[in-house]
Coordinates of C-alpha atoms and ligand atoms in Angstrom, one line a residue:
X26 CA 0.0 0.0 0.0
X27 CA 1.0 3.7 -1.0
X28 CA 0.7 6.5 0.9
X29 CA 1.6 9.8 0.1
X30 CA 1.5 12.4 3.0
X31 CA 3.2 15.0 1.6
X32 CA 1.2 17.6 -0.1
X33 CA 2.5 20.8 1.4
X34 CA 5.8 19.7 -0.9
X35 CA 3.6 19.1 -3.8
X36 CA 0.0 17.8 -4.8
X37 CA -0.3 15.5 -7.6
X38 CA -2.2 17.4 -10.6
X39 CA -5.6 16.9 -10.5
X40 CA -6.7 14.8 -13.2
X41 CA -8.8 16.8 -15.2
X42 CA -6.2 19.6 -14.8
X43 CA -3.3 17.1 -16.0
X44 CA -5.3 16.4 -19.2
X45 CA -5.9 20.0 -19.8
X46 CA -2.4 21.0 -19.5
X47 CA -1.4 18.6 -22.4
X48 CA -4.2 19.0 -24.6
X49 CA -3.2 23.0 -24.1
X50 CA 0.7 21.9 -24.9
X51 CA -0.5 22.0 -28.4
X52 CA -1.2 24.8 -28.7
X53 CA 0.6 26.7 -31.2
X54 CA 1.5 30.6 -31.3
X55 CA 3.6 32.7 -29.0
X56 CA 0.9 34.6 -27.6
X57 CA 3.3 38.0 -28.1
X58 CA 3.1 37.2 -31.8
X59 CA 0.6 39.5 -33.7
X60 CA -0.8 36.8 -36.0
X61 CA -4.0 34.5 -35.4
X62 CA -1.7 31.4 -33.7
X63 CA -0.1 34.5 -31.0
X64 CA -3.6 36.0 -30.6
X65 CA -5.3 32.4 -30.0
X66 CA -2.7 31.8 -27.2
X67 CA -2.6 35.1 -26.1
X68 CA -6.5 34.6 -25.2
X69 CA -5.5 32.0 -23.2
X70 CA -3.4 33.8 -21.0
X71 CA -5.7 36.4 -21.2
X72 CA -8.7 34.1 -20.0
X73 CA -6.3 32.9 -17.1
X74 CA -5.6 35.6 -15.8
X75 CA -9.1 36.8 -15.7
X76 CA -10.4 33.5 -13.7
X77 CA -7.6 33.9 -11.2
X78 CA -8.2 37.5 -11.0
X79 CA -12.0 37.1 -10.5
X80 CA -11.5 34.1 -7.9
X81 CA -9.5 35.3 -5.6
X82 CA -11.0 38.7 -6.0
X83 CA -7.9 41.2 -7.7
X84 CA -8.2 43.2 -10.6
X85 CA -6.3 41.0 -13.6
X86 CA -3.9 43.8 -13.8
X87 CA -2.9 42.7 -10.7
X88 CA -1.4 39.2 -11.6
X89 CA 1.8 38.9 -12.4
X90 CA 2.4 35.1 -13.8
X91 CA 5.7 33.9 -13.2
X92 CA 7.9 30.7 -13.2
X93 CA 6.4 29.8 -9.2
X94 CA 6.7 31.3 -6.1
X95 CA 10.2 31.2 -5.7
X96 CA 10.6 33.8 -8.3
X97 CA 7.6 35.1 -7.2
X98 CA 8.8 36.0 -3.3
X99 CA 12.6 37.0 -5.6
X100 CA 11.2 39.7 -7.3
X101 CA 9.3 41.4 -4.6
X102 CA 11.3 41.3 -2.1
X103 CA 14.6 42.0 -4.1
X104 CA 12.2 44.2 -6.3
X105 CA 11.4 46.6 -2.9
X106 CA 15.4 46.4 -1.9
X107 CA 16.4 47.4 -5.7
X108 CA 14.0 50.3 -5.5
X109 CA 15.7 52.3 -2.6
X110 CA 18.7 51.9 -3.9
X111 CA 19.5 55.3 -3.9
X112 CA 19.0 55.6 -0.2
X113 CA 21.9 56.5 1.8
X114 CA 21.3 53.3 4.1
X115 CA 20.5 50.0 2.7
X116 CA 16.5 49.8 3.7
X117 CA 15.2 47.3 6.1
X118 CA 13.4 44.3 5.3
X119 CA 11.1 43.2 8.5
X120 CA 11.0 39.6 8.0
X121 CA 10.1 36.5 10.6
X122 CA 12.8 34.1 11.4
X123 CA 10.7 31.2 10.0
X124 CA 9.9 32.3 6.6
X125 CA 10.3 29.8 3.5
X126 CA 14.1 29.8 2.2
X127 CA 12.7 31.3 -0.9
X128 CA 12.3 34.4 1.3
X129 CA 15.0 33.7 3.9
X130 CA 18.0 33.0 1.2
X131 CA 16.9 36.3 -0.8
X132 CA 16.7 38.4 1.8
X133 CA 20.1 37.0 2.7
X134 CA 21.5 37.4 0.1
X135 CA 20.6 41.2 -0.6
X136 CA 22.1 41.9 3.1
X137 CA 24.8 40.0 2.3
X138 CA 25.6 42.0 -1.0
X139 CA 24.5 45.2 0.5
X140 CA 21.7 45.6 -0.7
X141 CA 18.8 45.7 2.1
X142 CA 19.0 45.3 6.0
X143 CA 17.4 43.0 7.8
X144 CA 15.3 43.0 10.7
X145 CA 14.7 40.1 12.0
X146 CA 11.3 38.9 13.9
X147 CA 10.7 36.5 16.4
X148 CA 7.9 33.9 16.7
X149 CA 6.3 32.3 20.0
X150 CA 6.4 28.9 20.8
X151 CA 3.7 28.0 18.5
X152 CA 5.5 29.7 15.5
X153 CA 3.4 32.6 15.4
X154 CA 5.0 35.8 14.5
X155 CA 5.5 38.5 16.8
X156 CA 3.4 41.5 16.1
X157 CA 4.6 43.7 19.0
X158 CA 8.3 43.0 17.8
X159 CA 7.2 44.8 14.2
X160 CA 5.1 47.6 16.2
X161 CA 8.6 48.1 17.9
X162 CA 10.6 48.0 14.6
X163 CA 8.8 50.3 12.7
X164 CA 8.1 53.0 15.8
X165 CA 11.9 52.5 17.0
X166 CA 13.8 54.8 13.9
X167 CA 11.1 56.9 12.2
X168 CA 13.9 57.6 10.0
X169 CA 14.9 54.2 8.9
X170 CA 14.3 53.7 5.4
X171 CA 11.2 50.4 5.7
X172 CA 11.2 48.4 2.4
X173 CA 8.7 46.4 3.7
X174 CA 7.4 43.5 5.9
X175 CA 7.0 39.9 4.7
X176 CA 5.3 37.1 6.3
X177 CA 4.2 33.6 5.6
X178 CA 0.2 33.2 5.9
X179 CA 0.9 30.0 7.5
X180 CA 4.2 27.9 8.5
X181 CA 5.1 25.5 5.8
X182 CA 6.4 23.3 8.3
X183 CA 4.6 23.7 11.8
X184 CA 1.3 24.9 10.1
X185 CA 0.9 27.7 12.6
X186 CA -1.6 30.5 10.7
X187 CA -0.4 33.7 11.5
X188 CA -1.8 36.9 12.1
X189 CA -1.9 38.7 8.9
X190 CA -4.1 41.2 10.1
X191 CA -2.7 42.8 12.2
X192 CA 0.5 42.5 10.4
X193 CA -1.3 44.4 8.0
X194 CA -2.7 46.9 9.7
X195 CA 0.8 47.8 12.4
X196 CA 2.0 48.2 8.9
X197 CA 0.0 50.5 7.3
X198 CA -0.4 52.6 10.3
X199 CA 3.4 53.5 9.5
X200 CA 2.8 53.1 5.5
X201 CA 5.0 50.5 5.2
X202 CA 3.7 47.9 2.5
X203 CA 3.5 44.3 3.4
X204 CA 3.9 40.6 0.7
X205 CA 2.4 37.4 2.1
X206 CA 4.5 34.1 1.4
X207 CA 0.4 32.8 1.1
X208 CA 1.8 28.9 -1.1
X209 CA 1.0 26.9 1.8
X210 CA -2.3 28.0 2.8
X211 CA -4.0 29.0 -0.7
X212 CA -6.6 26.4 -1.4
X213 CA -6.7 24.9 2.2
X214 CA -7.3 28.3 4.0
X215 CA -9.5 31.6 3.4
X216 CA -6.5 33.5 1.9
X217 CA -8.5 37.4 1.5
X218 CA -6.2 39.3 -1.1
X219 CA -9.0 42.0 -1.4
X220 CA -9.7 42.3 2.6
X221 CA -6.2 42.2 3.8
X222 CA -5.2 45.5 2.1
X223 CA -2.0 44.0 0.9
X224 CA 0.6 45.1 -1.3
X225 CA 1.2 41.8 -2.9
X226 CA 1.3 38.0 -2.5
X227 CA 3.0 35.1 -3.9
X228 CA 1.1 31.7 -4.9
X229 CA 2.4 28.7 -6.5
X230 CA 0.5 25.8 -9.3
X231 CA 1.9 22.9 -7.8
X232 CA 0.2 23.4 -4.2
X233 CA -2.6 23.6 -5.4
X234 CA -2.8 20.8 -7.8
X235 CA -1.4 22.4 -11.0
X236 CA 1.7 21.7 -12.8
X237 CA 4.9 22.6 -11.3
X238 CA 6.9 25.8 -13.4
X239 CA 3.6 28.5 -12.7
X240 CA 3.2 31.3 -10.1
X241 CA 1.6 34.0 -9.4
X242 CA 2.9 37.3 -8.1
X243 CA -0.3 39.3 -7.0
X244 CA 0.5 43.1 -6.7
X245 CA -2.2 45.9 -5.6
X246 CA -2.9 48.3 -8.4
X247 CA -1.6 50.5 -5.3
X248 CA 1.6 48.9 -4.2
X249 CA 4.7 50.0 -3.3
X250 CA 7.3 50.5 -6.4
X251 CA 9.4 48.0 -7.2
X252 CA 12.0 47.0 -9.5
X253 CA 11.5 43.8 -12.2
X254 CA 13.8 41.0 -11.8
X255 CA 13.8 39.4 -15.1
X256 CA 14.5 41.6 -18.3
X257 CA 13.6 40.9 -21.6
X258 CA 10.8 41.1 -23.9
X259 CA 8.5 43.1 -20.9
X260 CA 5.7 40.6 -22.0
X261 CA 4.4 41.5 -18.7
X262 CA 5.0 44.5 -16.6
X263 CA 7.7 43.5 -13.7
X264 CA 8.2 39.9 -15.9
X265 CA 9.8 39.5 -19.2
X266 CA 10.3 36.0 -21.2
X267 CA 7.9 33.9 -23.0
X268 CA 4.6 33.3 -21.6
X269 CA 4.1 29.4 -20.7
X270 CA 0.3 28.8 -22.0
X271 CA 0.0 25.6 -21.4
X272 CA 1.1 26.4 -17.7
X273 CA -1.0 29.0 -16.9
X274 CA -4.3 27.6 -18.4
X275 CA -3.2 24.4 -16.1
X276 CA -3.0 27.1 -13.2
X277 CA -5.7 28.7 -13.7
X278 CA -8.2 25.3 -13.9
X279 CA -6.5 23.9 -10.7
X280 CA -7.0 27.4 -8.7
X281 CA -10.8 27.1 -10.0
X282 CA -10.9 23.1 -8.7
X283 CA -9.1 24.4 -5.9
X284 CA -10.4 26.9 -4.5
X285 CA -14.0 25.0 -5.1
X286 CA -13.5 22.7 -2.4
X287 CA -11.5 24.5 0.8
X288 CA -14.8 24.4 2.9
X289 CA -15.0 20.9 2.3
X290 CA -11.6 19.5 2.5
X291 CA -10.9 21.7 5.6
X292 CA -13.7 19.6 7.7
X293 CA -12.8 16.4 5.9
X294 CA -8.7 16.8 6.7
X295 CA -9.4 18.4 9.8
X296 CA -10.5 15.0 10.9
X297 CA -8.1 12.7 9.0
X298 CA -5.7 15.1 11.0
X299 CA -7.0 15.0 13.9
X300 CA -7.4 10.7 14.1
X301 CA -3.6 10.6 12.6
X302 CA -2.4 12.8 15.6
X303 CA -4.7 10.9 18.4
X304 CA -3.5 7.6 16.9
X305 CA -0.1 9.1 17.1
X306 CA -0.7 9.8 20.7
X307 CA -2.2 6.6 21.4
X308 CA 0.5 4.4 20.6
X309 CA 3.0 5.7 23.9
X310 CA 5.4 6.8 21.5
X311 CA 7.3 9.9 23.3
X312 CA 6.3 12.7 20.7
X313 CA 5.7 16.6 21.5
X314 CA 3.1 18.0 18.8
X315 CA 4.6 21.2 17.3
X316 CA 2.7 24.6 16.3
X317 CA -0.8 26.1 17.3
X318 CA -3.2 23.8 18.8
X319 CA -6.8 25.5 17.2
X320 CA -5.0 27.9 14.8
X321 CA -3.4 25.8 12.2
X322 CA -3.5 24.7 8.5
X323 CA -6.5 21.5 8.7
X324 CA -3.6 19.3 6.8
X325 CA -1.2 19.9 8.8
X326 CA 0.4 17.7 11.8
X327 CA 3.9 18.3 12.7
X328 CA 5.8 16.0 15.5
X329 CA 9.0 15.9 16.9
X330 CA 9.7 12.2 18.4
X331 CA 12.3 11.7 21.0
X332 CA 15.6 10.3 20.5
X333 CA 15.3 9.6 16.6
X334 CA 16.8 11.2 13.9
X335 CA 14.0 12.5 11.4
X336 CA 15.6 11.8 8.7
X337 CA 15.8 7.8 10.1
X338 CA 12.0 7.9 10.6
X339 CA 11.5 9.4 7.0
X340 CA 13.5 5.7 5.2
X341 CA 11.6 3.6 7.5
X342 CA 8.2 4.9 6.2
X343 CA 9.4 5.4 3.3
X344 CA 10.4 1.5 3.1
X345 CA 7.0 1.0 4.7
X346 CA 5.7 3.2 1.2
X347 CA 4.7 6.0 3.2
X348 CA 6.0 9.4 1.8
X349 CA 6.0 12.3 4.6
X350 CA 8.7 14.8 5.3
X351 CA 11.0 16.0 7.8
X352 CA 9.9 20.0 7.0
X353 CA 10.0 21.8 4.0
X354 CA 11.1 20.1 0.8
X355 CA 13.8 22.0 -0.3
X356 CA 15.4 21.5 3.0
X357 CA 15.3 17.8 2.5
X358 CA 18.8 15.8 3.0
X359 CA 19.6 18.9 4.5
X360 CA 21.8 17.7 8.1
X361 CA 20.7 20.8 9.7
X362 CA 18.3 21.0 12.5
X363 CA 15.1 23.1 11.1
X364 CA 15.6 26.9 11.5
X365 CA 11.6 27.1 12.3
X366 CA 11.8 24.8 15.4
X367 CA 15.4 26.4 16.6
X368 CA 13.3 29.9 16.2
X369 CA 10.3 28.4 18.4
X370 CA 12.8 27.5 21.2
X371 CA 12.8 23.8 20.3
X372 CA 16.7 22.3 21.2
X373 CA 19.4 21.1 18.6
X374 CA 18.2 17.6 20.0
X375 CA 14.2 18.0 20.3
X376 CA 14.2 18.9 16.1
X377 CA 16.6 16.7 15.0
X378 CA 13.2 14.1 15.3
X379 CA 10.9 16.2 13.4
X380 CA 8.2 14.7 10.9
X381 CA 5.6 16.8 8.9
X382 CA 2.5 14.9 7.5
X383 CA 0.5 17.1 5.1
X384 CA -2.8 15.3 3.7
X385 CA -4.9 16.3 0.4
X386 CA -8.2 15.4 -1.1
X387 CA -6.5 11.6 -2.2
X388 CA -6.1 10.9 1.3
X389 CA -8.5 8.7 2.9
X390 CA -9.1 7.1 6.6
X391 CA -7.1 3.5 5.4
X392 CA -4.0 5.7 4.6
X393 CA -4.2 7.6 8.0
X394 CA -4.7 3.7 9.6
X395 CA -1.7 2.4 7.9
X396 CA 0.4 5.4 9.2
X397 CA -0.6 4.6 13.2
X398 CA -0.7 0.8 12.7
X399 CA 3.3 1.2 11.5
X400 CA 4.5 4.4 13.8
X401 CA 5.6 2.5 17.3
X402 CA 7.7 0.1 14.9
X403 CA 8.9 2.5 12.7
X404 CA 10.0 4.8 15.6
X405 CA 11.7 1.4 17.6
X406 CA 13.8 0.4 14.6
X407 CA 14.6 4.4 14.3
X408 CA 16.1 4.3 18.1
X409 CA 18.1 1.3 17.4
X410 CA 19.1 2.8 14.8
X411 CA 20.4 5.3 16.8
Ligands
LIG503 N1 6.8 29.3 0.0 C1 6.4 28.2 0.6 C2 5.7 28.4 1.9 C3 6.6 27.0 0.1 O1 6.2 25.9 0.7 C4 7.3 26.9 -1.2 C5 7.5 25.5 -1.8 O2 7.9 24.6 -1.1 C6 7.7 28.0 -1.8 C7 7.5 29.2 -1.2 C8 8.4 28.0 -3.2 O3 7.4 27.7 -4.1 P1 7.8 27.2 -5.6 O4 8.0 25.7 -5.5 O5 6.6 27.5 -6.5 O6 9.0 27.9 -6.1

């Protein structure tokens, strides 16, 4: 039996989106040509853009389609830095400690090169970001040149939903604009571009059931300025290259299917969730449940199990033909303890066992079973393992 149990790295393509995406990869034209083929596929962006836009409630001047949300997160945050760069101080970039690496390694990078500063936030023990700490920031130097504030809407890893809100509005009572990292909660979540007053927001296809390559970058016909990444043919404002039709039309039918059943899939995974973690429980393994109790993403569980090595429990299901993960994806194989636990206070020791189960709308009560009625073995051999 096969299990998979880790969405929040990617969701397999939903079927009828699969078989759009290829019938759509022949499509001929490049939809910047002039001629009949261009225009055919240029209606096709055009058309996806305008579902996207009209289902998540933005203008379709708003969207920005890039390769994912990687390039997505890039270009605004490196975007906001490369427009102050004729300040006199590198501007400061408020950003939680357990952000994505797609934010944390860019943000990085531009202090690193000299580019931005950054101010670093703390989280609770839950992995909730704190608002007072940003209240402080942005009263502390009224002179300080604020690039903006960036948060995830939940923790990729922990699940923890965080308080975008009031993010939001700390920020705009000192005009600074703010980006939500939203990947991991779009589709599972209410995730309100029009309500939260944002200046933009990065999405990504293959969390939501679309190919992997396709993004979003949603800006507010208001937002801040800021600088393109990618030059080139300016097919799009902020984004130049070669629109990917295929890709987008694919996006845009899997946001649609998406989006259609978060009320439903909450309750449903909410449960599955919630009999994986009690079985968890049940079977005396010594295991500390990580992020917010009542405030968290309804696929998520997150564990950290005593004296094992994540990565030991991750082969043993995986031999078992379970597929989970330690935390993010990209971090995968990588020796290091996760940054978001260290930031919550968990020890060196306590992460090194962490395991992240994200569910989807495959997953049904016989693959939550098989998980519990392996765990207590899985987790002895892991010990012995050492
Ligand atoms: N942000 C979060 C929270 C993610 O989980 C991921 C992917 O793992 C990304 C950003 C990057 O998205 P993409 O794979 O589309 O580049």
């Amino acid at each position: 039996m096969s299990v998979y149990l880790d969405w929040a790295a990617t969701e397999p393509m939903w079927p009828e989106v699969a078989e759009l995406y290829t019938e759509t990869l022949h499509v001929v034209g490049n939809p910047s040509s002039i001629h009949r083929h261009g225009q055919q596929a240029r209606t096709l962006i055009d058309e996806s853009r305008e579902k996207i836009a009209q289902l998540i409630g933005a203008d379709p001047m708003e969207i920005i389609f890039t390769s994912g949300a990687t390039e997505s997160i890039n270009t605004w945050v490196k975007g906001r830095a490369f427009a102050h760069r004729h300040s006199m101080n590198p501007p400061v970039l408020l950003v939680p400690q357990t952000e994505h690496h797609a934010t944390l390694d860019a943000v990085t990078w531009l202090e690193a090169a000299g580019f931005a500063k950054v101010s670093w936030i703390g989280v609770d023990g839950d992995g909730v970001v704190d608002c007072d700490q940003i209240a402080d920031v942005l009263r502390g130097d009224e002179d300080a040149d604020i690039a903006g504030v960036t948060t995830l809407v939940a923790n990729n890893e922990v699940g923890s939903i965080q308080p975008v809100d009031d993010i939001v509005a700390i920020a705009t009572q000192h005009g600074v604009p703010v980006h939500i990292d939203a990947v991991g909660a779009f589709g599972h979540i209410d995730v309100d571009w029009a309500g939260w007053h944002l200046d933009a927001m990065s999405v990504s296809s293959h969390k939501v059931g679309g190919p992997v390559g396709v993004g979003a970058l949603v800006v507010s016909r208001d937002a801040a300025k800021f600088e393109a990444l990618v030059h080139g043919g300016t097919q799009q404002t902020h984004r130049s290259g070669t629109m990917d039709v295929a890709g987008t039309v694919a996006f845009a039918a899997a946001v649609e299917l998406q989006l259609g059943v978060v009320a439903t899939e909450r309750v449903r995974l909410e449960q599955l969730r919630d009999t994986l973690r009690q079985g968890l429980i049940a079977s005396g393994v010594d295991l500390t449940v990580r992020g917010s109790d009542n405030n968290r993403l309804p696929h998520n569980l997150h564990i950290t199990v005593a004296g094992c090595d994540g990565d030991v429990l991750l082969y043993l299901l995986d031999d078992k033909g379970i597929s989970v993960s330690t935390g993010s994806a990209c971090q995968a194989g990588v020796p290091e303890p996760s940054h978001v636990l260290l930031a919550m206070g968990v020890s060196d020791r306590g992460a090194k066992g962490a395991l992240r189960f994200t569910l989807g709308r495959n997953t049904t009560p016989e693959d939550i079973g098989r998980v519990i009625e392996v765990f207590p073995e899985v987790v002895s051999r892991a010990r012995a393992a050492g």
